[in-house]
Amino acid sequence: MALLILLILTSLCIVGREALSISDCGVYARRPEYTDIAVVCGTSAIDLAIQICPAMYTGYNESLLILNRIWNIVDCQGTLDTTVVPPVVRFSFPISEGNACGSNFMTTSSQGTGVFSDFSNIQSVNISGVVRSFDPTIGTITYNAELKYFYSCAYPLEYLINNTQVDVSSSSIALIDNNGSFISTLSMTLYKDANYTTPLVIPPVGIELRTNVYVQVVAANLTSQYFVLLDRCYASVSPQPSNSTFFNLFVSCSRDQLTTMLENGDSQRARFYFPAFRFIEQQNETISTYYLHCITRLCESSTCSTFKQCSRKRRNVEATVVQESITEPSVLTVAIRAKAESPIVSSEETPSGGQSEDKGASVGLGIAVAVLVVLGVAAVLMAASFYRKLKQLR
């Protein structure tokens, strides 16, 4: 079996060297360095690019660089790209456990901070692996150094939607740790109907109070192993939710009595609706403008139900599912304008009428007080005059 693998790799090696030789490398023919690998942590796939000239200088070609010891799957083999300078070997594989060319998936958990400080379990998934060289030398010794190119991508699994790493040994090693994000796959849209077919277009004068606002959060172009789970959705007066008045539509298992959850944690979309309201602090404004934010978790389809459990022990349950669910948070935000006053009575009629009545009452009271003062003064003068006349008669 080992001889068969060697023959296959040797034949591939010959083919590879026909495409690129060490003489074609020029100044790029050198000893391997830590910076020889580049990693792109995409939303649906991880892309690796390894400079081939240092590998050829060491005694290998692209067919002898093996991803996670998988040599017999075409989709996991490297492809030589000579259209760039320096030339590279490219590997690309999907972010899907069981189909990621032998990559390791590790979920970690930590206490939430910042906007996620209320959550005891903020998770992220780390996808890692190594591209190793295969030495075709037959015998007891070899003069070719072993090459190892390590890669690692860390993806948070919790998002606040606003509107939306080295193995030391005596061999040549390159290691790249990058952070990826699924936030570009998430979107939040408002609809005006229960079928979620007609987007809600908010007019300049705002929507009527108590109008149902249908909300949908969707993960598009994301590997099918993750579902969308809304941990918290709330409205705030400011686009920056940390520094303004807010109102919780729902937090985990607790929600406002007028908020209706339709779908959550069961697919790659979440849906709910609520009646339009206004903030009391905006009572002097014709239009009440506020912003909707949703903290969104991505969890594995098999474990989302665990995070939906409603009990006092939920925080403890979250801490035990470290190896199964997977995100750190993101915020989607959209603005909503609601009419702050009834259209039946204009914003000027009631205040002006009230002011007229208050003004009339004040004038009447002033006149009454003035009359009483005049009468009092007259009575005092008459009493004084009568007293003087009486005194003269005596």
Short mmCIF file of N, CA and C in Angstrom, two decimals, residues 27-193:
data_model
loop_
_atom_site.label_atom_id
_atom_site.label_comp_id
_atom_site.label_asym_id
_atom_site.label_seq_id
_atom_site.Cartn_x
_atom_site.Cartn_y
_atom_site.Cartn_z
N VAL A 27 14.61 34.29 -7.68
CA VAL A 27 14.95 34.73 -6.32
C VAL A 27 14.04 34.11 -5.26
N TYR A 28 12.94 33.50 -5.69
CA TYR A 28 12.01 32.90 -4.73
C TYR A 28 12.41 31.48 -4.33
N ALA A 29 13.48 30.95 -4.91
CA ALA A 29 14.02 29.65 -4.52
C ALA A 29 14.88 29.86 -3.28
N ARG A 30 14.33 29.61 -2.14
CA ARG A 30 14.99 29.87 -0.85
C ARG A 30 14.48 28.90 0.19
N ARG A 31 15.03 29.00 1.40
CA ARG A 31 14.57 28.16 2.50
C ARG A 31 13.17 28.59 2.92
N PRO A 32 12.34 27.65 3.40
CA PRO A 32 10.98 27.99 3.84
C PRO A 32 10.99 28.97 5.01
N GLU A 33 9.93 29.81 5.08
CA GLU A 33 9.77 30.76 6.17
C GLU A 33 8.36 30.67 6.74
N TYR A 34 8.15 31.29 7.89
CA TYR A 34 6.85 31.24 8.55
C TYR A 34 5.75 31.93 7.74
N THR A 35 6.13 32.85 6.90
CA THR A 35 5.15 33.62 6.13
C THR A 35 4.81 33.00 4.78
N ASP A 36 5.18 31.74 4.58
CA ASP A 36 4.95 31.11 3.27
C ASP A 36 3.51 30.68 3.03
N ILE A 37 2.68 30.74 4.06
CA ILE A 37 1.28 30.33 3.90
C ILE A 37 0.36 31.52 4.15
N ALA A 38 -0.67 31.64 3.31
CA ALA A 38 -1.71 32.67 3.49
C ALA A 38 -3.05 31.96 3.64
N VAL A 39 -3.88 32.44 4.57
CA VAL A 39 -5.16 31.80 4.87
C VAL A 39 -6.28 32.81 4.75
N VAL A 40 -7.33 32.40 4.04
CA VAL A 40 -8.54 33.23 3.96
C VAL A 40 -9.68 32.45 4.61
N CYS A 41 -10.21 32.99 5.70
CA CYS A 41 -11.30 32.33 6.42
C CYS A 41 -12.63 32.85 5.87
N GLY A 42 -13.16 32.17 4.88
CA GLY A 42 -14.39 32.61 4.25
C GLY A 42 -15.63 32.16 5.01
N THR A 43 -16.77 32.64 4.55
CA THR A 43 -18.03 32.30 5.22
C THR A 43 -18.50 30.89 4.88
N SER A 44 -18.04 30.33 3.77
CA SER A 44 -18.45 28.98 3.39
C SER A 44 -17.29 28.06 3.10
N ALA A 45 -16.09 28.61 2.95
CA ALA A 45 -14.91 27.79 2.65
C ALA A 45 -13.66 28.46 3.20
N ILE A 46 -12.62 27.63 3.42
CA ILE A 46 -11.31 28.12 3.83
C ILE A 46 -10.35 27.94 2.66
N ASP A 47 -9.61 28.98 2.32
CA ASP A 47 -8.67 28.94 1.20
C ASP A 47 -7.25 29.10 1.72
N LEU A 48 -6.37 28.21 1.29
CA LEU A 48 -4.96 28.25 1.65
C LEU A 48 -4.13 28.51 0.40
N ALA A 49 -3.07 29.31 0.54
CA ALA A 49 -2.13 29.55 -0.55
C ALA A 49 -0.72 29.41 0.02
N ILE A 50 0.05 28.43 -0.48
CA ILE A 50 1.39 28.14 0.01
C ILE A 50 2.39 28.41 -1.10
N GLN A 51 3.39 29.20 -0.81
CA GLN A 51 4.42 29.47 -1.81
C GLN A 51 5.15 28.17 -2.15
N ILE A 52 5.18 27.83 -3.43
CA ILE A 52 5.72 26.54 -3.85
C ILE A 52 7.24 26.55 -4.02
N CYS A 53 7.83 27.69 -4.34
CA CYS A 53 9.28 27.72 -4.61
C CYS A 53 10.12 27.31 -3.40
N PRO A 54 9.82 27.78 -2.17
CA PRO A 54 10.58 27.30 -1.02
C PRO A 54 10.42 25.78 -0.83
N ALA A 55 9.22 25.25 -1.12
CA ALA A 55 9.02 23.80 -1.01
C ALA A 55 9.86 23.07 -2.05
N MET A 56 9.92 23.60 -3.27
CA MET A 56 10.73 22.99 -4.31
C MET A 56 12.21 23.08 -3.96
N TYR A 57 12.63 24.17 -3.35
CA TYR A 57 14.02 24.35 -2.92
C TYR A 57 14.39 23.28 -1.90
N THR A 58 13.40 22.85 -1.09
CA THR A 58 13.63 21.84 -0.06
C THR A 58 13.57 20.41 -0.63
N GLY A 59 13.00 20.25 -1.83
CA GLY A 59 12.97 18.93 -2.46
C GLY A 59 11.58 18.40 -2.76
N TYR A 60 10.55 19.26 -2.70
CA TYR A 60 9.18 18.83 -2.92
C TYR A 60 8.55 19.63 -4.07
N ASN A 61 7.40 19.13 -4.54
CA ASN A 61 6.59 19.95 -5.45
C ASN A 61 5.15 19.93 -4.94
N GLU A 62 4.23 20.53 -5.70
CA GLU A 62 2.86 20.69 -5.19
C GLU A 62 2.17 19.38 -4.90
N SER A 63 2.47 18.32 -5.63
CA SER A 63 1.80 17.04 -5.42
C SER A 63 2.28 16.33 -4.17
N LEU A 64 3.39 16.80 -3.59
CA LEU A 64 3.94 16.18 -2.37
C LEU A 64 3.56 16.96 -1.11
N LEU A 65 2.70 17.97 -1.27
CA LEU A 65 2.18 18.70 -0.11
C LEU A 65 0.77 18.17 0.15
N ILE A 66 0.58 17.49 1.26
CA ILE A 66 -0.65 16.74 1.55
C ILE A 66 -1.43 17.42 2.67
N LEU A 67 -2.71 17.69 2.41
CA LEU A 67 -3.58 18.35 3.39
C LEU A 67 -4.16 17.32 4.36
N ASN A 68 -3.79 17.45 5.64
CA ASN A 68 -4.32 16.59 6.71
C ASN A 68 -4.21 15.09 6.38
N ARG A 69 -3.11 14.71 5.73
CA ARG A 69 -2.80 13.31 5.39
C ARG A 69 -3.83 12.68 4.45
N ILE A 70 -4.59 13.52 3.75
CA ILE A 70 -5.58 13.01 2.78
C ILE A 70 -5.00 13.18 1.38
N TRP A 71 -4.63 12.06 0.75
CA TRP A 71 -3.98 12.13 -0.56
C TRP A 71 -4.85 11.59 -1.69
N ASN A 72 -5.92 10.85 -1.34
CA ASN A 72 -6.71 10.17 -2.37
C ASN A 72 -8.04 10.84 -2.70
N ILE A 73 -8.27 12.07 -2.23
CA ILE A 73 -9.49 12.81 -2.56
C ILE A 73 -9.09 14.03 -3.39
N VAL A 74 -9.57 14.06 -4.60
CA VAL A 74 -9.15 15.11 -5.54
C VAL A 74 -9.45 16.50 -5.00
N ASP A 75 -10.62 16.67 -4.38
CA ASP A 75 -11.02 18.00 -3.89
C ASP A 75 -10.13 18.49 -2.76
N CYS A 76 -9.35 17.60 -2.17
CA CYS A 76 -8.47 17.98 -1.06
C CYS A 76 -7.02 18.16 -1.51
N GLN A 77 -6.76 17.98 -2.79
CA GLN A 77 -5.41 18.13 -3.31
C GLN A 77 -5.13 19.57 -3.70
N GLY A 78 -3.84 19.92 -3.68
CA GLY A 78 -3.45 21.27 -4.02
C GLY A 78 -3.41 21.49 -5.52
N THR A 79 -3.61 22.73 -5.92
CA THR A 79 -3.57 23.11 -7.33
C THR A 79 -2.51 24.18 -7.54
N LEU A 80 -1.62 23.96 -8.46
CA LEU A 80 -0.55 24.92 -8.73
C LEU A 80 -1.08 26.14 -9.46
N ASP A 81 -0.74 27.30 -8.99
CA ASP A 81 -1.15 28.56 -9.61
C ASP A 81 0.10 29.36 -9.95
N THR A 82 0.43 29.40 -11.25
CA THR A 82 1.62 30.14 -11.70
C THR A 82 1.27 31.51 -12.25
N THR A 83 0.00 31.91 -12.11
CA THR A 83 -0.42 33.22 -12.61
C THR A 83 -0.09 34.34 -11.64
N VAL A 84 0.34 33.97 -10.43
CA VAL A 84 0.70 34.97 -9.43
C VAL A 84 2.19 34.91 -9.17
N VAL A 85 2.76 35.95 -8.61
CA VAL A 85 4.18 36.02 -8.28
C VAL A 85 4.32 36.34 -6.80
N PRO A 86 4.98 35.44 -6.04
CA PRO A 86 5.52 34.15 -6.44
C PRO A 86 4.41 33.12 -6.64
N PRO A 87 4.68 32.03 -7.40
CA PRO A 87 3.68 30.99 -7.62
C PRO A 87 3.31 30.28 -6.32
N VAL A 88 2.06 29.81 -6.24
CA VAL A 88 1.58 29.18 -5.00
C VAL A 88 0.82 27.89 -5.32
N VAL A 89 0.64 27.08 -4.28
CA VAL A 89 -0.24 25.91 -4.33
C VAL A 89 -1.48 26.28 -3.55
N ARG A 90 -2.63 26.10 -4.15
CA ARG A 90 -3.88 26.49 -3.51
C ARG A 90 -4.68 25.27 -3.05
N PHE A 91 -5.21 25.38 -1.83
CA PHE A 91 -6.15 24.40 -1.29
C PHE A 91 -7.42 25.14 -0.93
N SER A 92 -8.58 24.54 -1.22
CA SER A 92 -9.85 25.14 -0.85
C SER A 92 -10.81 24.04 -0.44
N PHE A 93 -11.43 24.19 0.72
CA PHE A 93 -12.36 23.16 1.20
C PHE A 93 -13.49 23.83 1.98
N PRO A 94 -14.67 23.23 1.98
CA PRO A 94 -15.85 23.83 2.63
C PRO A 94 -15.78 23.77 4.15
N ILE A 95 -16.48 24.70 4.79
CA ILE A 95 -16.59 24.69 6.25
C ILE A 95 -17.80 23.83 6.61
N SER A 96 -17.60 22.56 6.63
CA SER A 96 -18.67 21.63 6.96
C SER A 96 -18.03 20.39 7.58
N GLU A 97 -18.31 20.18 8.85
CA GLU A 97 -17.68 19.05 9.54
C GLU A 97 -18.03 17.75 8.84
N GLY A 98 -17.01 16.96 8.53
CA GLY A 98 -17.22 15.73 7.80
C GLY A 98 -16.89 15.91 6.33
N ASN A 99 -16.75 17.16 5.89
CA ASN A 99 -16.44 17.43 4.49
C ASN A 99 -15.40 18.53 4.35
N ALA A 100 -14.57 18.69 5.40
CA ALA A 100 -13.59 19.77 5.43
C ALA A 100 -12.18 19.23 5.27
N CYS A 101 -12.01 18.14 4.53
CA CYS A 101 -10.69 17.57 4.23
C CYS A 101 -9.89 17.28 5.49
N GLY A 102 -10.56 16.71 6.49
CA GLY A 102 -9.86 16.29 7.71
C GLY A 102 -9.55 17.38 8.70
N SER A 103 -10.09 18.58 8.51
CA SER A 103 -9.83 19.66 9.46
C SER A 103 -10.45 19.35 10.82
N ASN A 104 -9.84 19.88 11.87
CA ASN A 104 -10.34 19.68 13.23
C ASN A 104 -11.28 20.82 13.61
N PHE A 105 -12.43 20.46 14.19
CA PHE A 105 -13.39 21.45 14.66
C PHE A 105 -13.38 21.44 16.19
N MET A 106 -13.11 22.58 16.79
CA MET A 106 -13.08 22.69 18.25
C MET A 106 -13.92 23.89 18.68
N THR A 107 -14.93 23.63 19.50
CA THR A 107 -15.80 24.70 19.99
C THR A 107 -15.35 25.11 21.39
N THR A 108 -15.19 26.40 21.59
CA THR A 108 -14.81 26.91 22.91
C THR A 108 -15.91 27.83 23.43
N SER A 109 -15.94 28.02 24.74
CA SER A 109 -16.98 28.82 25.36
C SER A 109 -16.37 29.75 26.40
N SER A 110 -16.93 30.96 26.51
CA SER A 110 -16.45 31.91 27.50
C SER A 110 -17.59 32.83 27.92
N GLN A 111 -17.40 33.52 29.04
CA GLN A 111 -18.38 34.48 29.52
C GLN A 111 -18.47 35.65 28.55
N GLY A 112 -19.71 36.06 28.23
CA GLY A 112 -19.89 37.17 27.31
C GLY A 112 -19.42 38.49 27.90
N THR A 113 -18.95 39.39 27.05
CA THR A 113 -18.53 40.72 27.47
C THR A 113 -19.20 41.75 26.58
N GLY A 114 -19.16 43.01 26.99
CA GLY A 114 -19.76 44.09 26.20
C GLY A 114 -21.25 43.90 26.04
N VAL A 115 -21.73 43.96 24.80
CA VAL A 115 -23.17 43.81 24.56
C VAL A 115 -23.66 42.41 24.88
N PHE A 116 -22.71 41.46 25.06
CA PHE A 116 -23.09 40.08 25.36
C PHE A 116 -22.81 39.71 26.81
N SER A 117 -22.67 40.71 27.67
CA SER A 117 -22.33 40.45 29.07
C SER A 117 -23.41 39.69 29.82
N ASP A 118 -24.65 39.70 29.30
CA ASP A 118 -25.74 38.98 29.96
C ASP A 118 -25.72 37.49 29.66
N PHE A 119 -24.83 37.05 28.76
CA PHE A 119 -24.80 35.65 28.36
C PHE A 119 -23.63 34.93 29.02
N SER A 120 -23.94 33.78 29.64
CA SER A 120 -22.91 33.02 30.33
C SER A 120 -22.10 32.16 29.37
N ASN A 121 -22.61 31.95 28.16
CA ASN A 121 -21.94 31.04 27.23
C ASN A 121 -21.88 31.64 25.83
N ILE A 122 -20.78 32.32 25.54
CA ILE A 122 -20.55 32.85 24.19
C ILE A 122 -19.55 31.91 23.52
N GLN A 123 -19.95 31.33 22.40
CA GLN A 123 -19.14 30.29 21.79
C GLN A 123 -18.48 30.72 20.49
N SER A 124 -17.41 30.03 20.15
CA SER A 124 -16.76 30.20 18.86
C SER A 124 -16.22 28.85 18.43
N VAL A 125 -16.09 28.65 17.13
CA VAL A 125 -15.57 27.39 16.61
C VAL A 125 -14.22 27.67 15.95
N ASN A 126 -13.25 26.81 16.26
CA ASN A 126 -11.93 26.92 15.68
C ASN A 126 -11.73 25.74 14.72
N ILE A 127 -11.42 26.06 13.47
CA ILE A 127 -11.20 25.03 12.45
C ILE A 127 -9.72 25.06 12.10
N SER A 128 -9.03 23.94 12.31
CA SER A 128 -7.59 23.93 12.12
C SER A 128 -7.12 22.66 11.44
N GLY A 129 -5.88 22.68 10.98
CA GLY A 129 -5.29 21.53 10.32
C GLY A 129 -3.86 21.82 9.91
N VAL A 130 -3.29 20.93 9.09
CA VAL A 130 -1.90 21.09 8.69
C VAL A 130 -1.67 20.50 7.30
N VAL A 131 -0.87 21.19 6.53
CA VAL A 131 -0.40 20.66 5.24
C VAL A 131 1.03 20.18 5.46
N ARG A 132 1.27 18.89 5.23
CA ARG A 132 2.60 18.30 5.45
C ARG A 132 3.23 17.88 4.13
N SER A 133 4.53 17.86 4.15
CA SER A 133 5.25 17.35 2.99
C SER A 133 5.35 15.83 3.08
N PHE A 134 5.34 15.17 1.91
CA PHE A 134 5.54 13.72 1.84
C PHE A 134 6.88 13.46 1.16
N ASP A 135 7.77 12.81 1.86
CA ASP A 135 9.12 12.56 1.34
C ASP A 135 9.14 11.24 0.56
N PRO A 136 9.36 11.28 -0.75
CA PRO A 136 9.36 10.06 -1.56
C PRO A 136 10.65 9.25 -1.47
N THR A 137 11.60 9.72 -0.66
CA THR A 137 12.88 9.03 -0.56
C THR A 137 12.71 7.62 0.00
N ILE A 138 13.31 6.62 -0.66
CA ILE A 138 13.29 5.25 -0.17
C ILE A 138 14.66 4.93 0.42
N GLY A 139 14.68 4.55 1.67
CA GLY A 139 15.95 4.23 2.30
C GLY A 139 15.93 4.58 3.77
N THR A 140 17.12 4.63 4.35
CA THR A 140 17.24 4.85 5.78
C THR A 140 17.29 6.32 6.14
N ILE A 141 17.89 7.11 5.28
CA ILE A 141 18.04 8.54 5.57
C ILE A 141 17.49 9.38 4.43
N THR A 142 17.29 10.67 4.72
CA THR A 142 16.86 11.63 3.70
C THR A 142 17.52 12.97 3.98
N TYR A 143 17.69 13.76 2.94
CA TYR A 143 18.28 15.09 3.08
C TYR A 143 17.21 16.18 2.94
N ASN A 144 15.95 15.75 2.84
CA ASN A 144 14.86 16.71 2.70
C ASN A 144 14.24 17.01 4.06
N ALA A 145 14.16 18.29 4.41
CA ALA A 145 13.52 18.67 5.67
C ALA A 145 12.01 18.46 5.57
N GLU A 146 11.41 18.10 6.68
CA GLU A 146 9.96 17.93 6.70
C GLU A 146 9.32 19.31 6.79
N LEU A 147 8.31 19.54 5.96
CA LEU A 147 7.61 20.82 5.97
C LEU A 147 6.24 20.66 6.60
N LYS A 148 5.85 21.62 7.42
CA LYS A 148 4.52 21.64 8.04
C LYS A 148 3.96 23.05 7.93
N TYR A 149 2.77 23.16 7.37
CA TYR A 149 2.10 24.45 7.24
C TYR A 149 0.78 24.37 8.02
N PHE A 150 0.75 24.98 9.19
CA PHE A 150 -0.44 24.93 10.03
C PHE A 150 -1.38 26.09 9.70
N TYR A 151 -2.67 25.83 9.78
CA TYR A 151 -3.66 26.89 9.58
C TYR A 151 -4.73 26.78 10.67
N SER A 152 -5.37 27.89 10.95
CA SER A 152 -6.43 27.91 11.97
C SER A 152 -7.35 29.09 11.70
N CYS A 153 -8.65 28.84 11.72
CA CYS A 153 -9.65 29.89 11.54
C CYS A 153 -10.61 29.86 12.72
N ALA A 154 -10.82 31.00 13.35
CA ALA A 154 -11.74 31.10 14.48
C ALA A 154 -12.98 31.87 14.06
N TYR A 155 -14.13 31.25 14.23
CA TYR A 155 -15.40 31.88 13.85
C TYR A 155 -16.26 32.09 15.10
N PRO A 156 -16.64 33.34 15.40
CA PRO A 156 -17.59 33.54 16.51
C PRO A 156 -18.95 33.02 16.10
N LEU A 157 -19.74 32.59 17.06
CA LEU A 157 -21.06 32.05 16.76
C LEU A 157 -22.19 32.87 17.37
N GLU A 158 -21.89 34.04 17.83
CA GLU A 158 -22.93 34.92 18.36
C GLU A 158 -22.75 36.28 17.71
N TYR A 159 -23.83 36.85 17.21
CA TYR A 159 -23.73 38.11 16.49
C TYR A 159 -24.81 39.09 16.93
N LEU A 160 -24.42 40.36 17.05
CA LEU A 160 -25.38 41.42 17.31
C LEU A 160 -25.65 42.09 15.96
N ILE A 161 -26.82 41.84 15.41
CA ILE A 161 -27.12 42.26 14.05
C ILE A 161 -27.66 43.68 14.04
N ASN A 162 -26.86 44.64 13.57
CA ASN A 162 -27.24 46.04 13.50
C ASN A 162 -27.48 46.43 12.05
N ASN A 163 -28.73 47.35 11.74
CA ASN A 163 -28.99 47.96 10.39
C ASN A 163 -28.85 49.43 10.37
N THR A 164 -27.37 44.09 10.65
CA THR A 164 -26.93 43.78 10.60
C THR A 164 -26.59 43.67 10.82
N GLN A 165 -2.97 30.65 14.18
CA GLN A 165 -2.69 30.06 15.49
C GLN A 165 -1.57 28.99 15.48
N VAL A 166 1.56 27.06 17.07
CA VAL A 166 2.56 26.46 16.19
C VAL A 166 3.03 25.18 16.85
N ASP A 167 3.26 24.34 16.14
CA ASP A 167 3.75 23.05 16.60
C ASP A 167 5.26 23.06 16.44
N VAL A 168 5.97 23.18 17.56
CA VAL A 168 7.42 23.35 17.47
C VAL A 168 8.11 21.99 17.36
N SER A 169 8.91 21.84 16.33
CA SER A 169 9.69 20.61 16.15
C SER A 169 10.91 20.93 15.30
N SER A 170 11.70 19.95 15.01
CA SER A 170 12.93 20.18 14.25
C SER A 170 12.65 20.12 12.75
N SER A 171 11.62 20.79 12.34
CA SER A 171 11.28 20.83 10.92
C SER A 171 10.84 22.23 10.55
N SER A 172 10.69 22.49 9.27
CA SER A 172 10.27 23.82 8.83
C SER A 172 8.76 23.95 9.00
N ILE A 173 8.35 25.00 9.70
CA ILE A 173 6.94 25.16 10.06
C ILE A 173 6.44 26.54 9.68
N ALA A 174 5.24 26.59 9.15
CA ALA A 174 4.56 27.87 8.93
C ALA A 174 3.19 27.77 9.58
N LEU A 175 2.78 28.80 10.29
CA LEU A 175 1.50 28.77 11.01
C LEU A 175 0.76 30.07 10.80
N ILE A 176 -0.50 29.97 10.45
CA ILE A 176 -1.33 31.17 10.30
C ILE A 176 -2.63 30.99 11.08
N ASP A 177 -2.92 31.95 11.96
CA ASP A 177 -4.18 31.99 12.70
C ASP A 177 -4.96 33.18 12.20
N ASN A 178 -6.13 32.96 11.69
CA ASN A 178 -6.97 34.06 11.22
C ASN A 178 -8.34 33.99 11.87
N ASN A 179 -8.98 35.14 11.95
CA ASN A 179 -10.35 35.19 12.45
C ASN A 179 -11.31 35.33 11.28
N GLY A 180 -12.33 34.50 11.28
CA GLY A 180 -13.36 34.59 10.26
C GLY A 180 -14.65 35.07 10.87
N SER A 181 -15.64 35.31 10.05
CA SER A 181 -16.94 35.76 10.54
C SER A 181 -18.03 35.32 9.59
N PHE A 182 -19.18 34.94 10.18
CA PHE A 182 -20.34 34.59 9.39
C PHE A 182 -21.31 35.76 9.28
N ILE A 183 -20.91 36.95 9.77
CA ILE A 183 -21.82 38.08 9.83
C ILE A 183 -22.32 38.48 8.45
N SER A 184 -21.48 38.31 7.42
CA SER A 184 -21.91 38.71 6.08
C SER A 184 -23.02 37.82 5.54
N THR A 185 -23.23 36.67 6.16
CA THR A 185 -24.30 35.78 5.71
C THR A 185 -25.63 36.11 6.37
N LEU A 186 -25.60 36.98 7.41
CA LEU A 186 -26.81 37.27 8.18
C LEU A 186 -27.46 38.57 7.72
N SER A 187 -28.77 38.57 7.68
CA SER A 187 -29.51 39.78 7.32
C SER A 187 -30.83 39.81 8.06
N MET A 188 -31.33 41.02 8.33
CA MET A 188 -32.61 41.19 8.99
C MET A 188 -33.48 42.07 8.11
N THR A 189 -34.71 41.60 7.86
CA THR A 189 -35.64 42.32 6.98
C THR A 189 -36.99 42.44 7.65
N LEU A 190 -37.66 43.58 7.43
CA LEU A 190 -39.00 43.80 7.97
C LEU A 190 -40.02 43.57 6.86
N TYR A 191 -41.14 42.93 7.21
CA TYR A 191 -42.21 42.66 6.25
C TYR A 191 -43.53 43.19 6.78
N LYS A 192 -44.49 43.39 5.85
CA LYS A 192 -45.80 43.91 6.24
C LYS A 192 -46.87 42.84 6.31
N ASP A 193 -46.55 41.61 5.86
CA ASP A 193 -47.56 40.54 5.85
C ASP A 193 -47.04 39.29 6.54
#
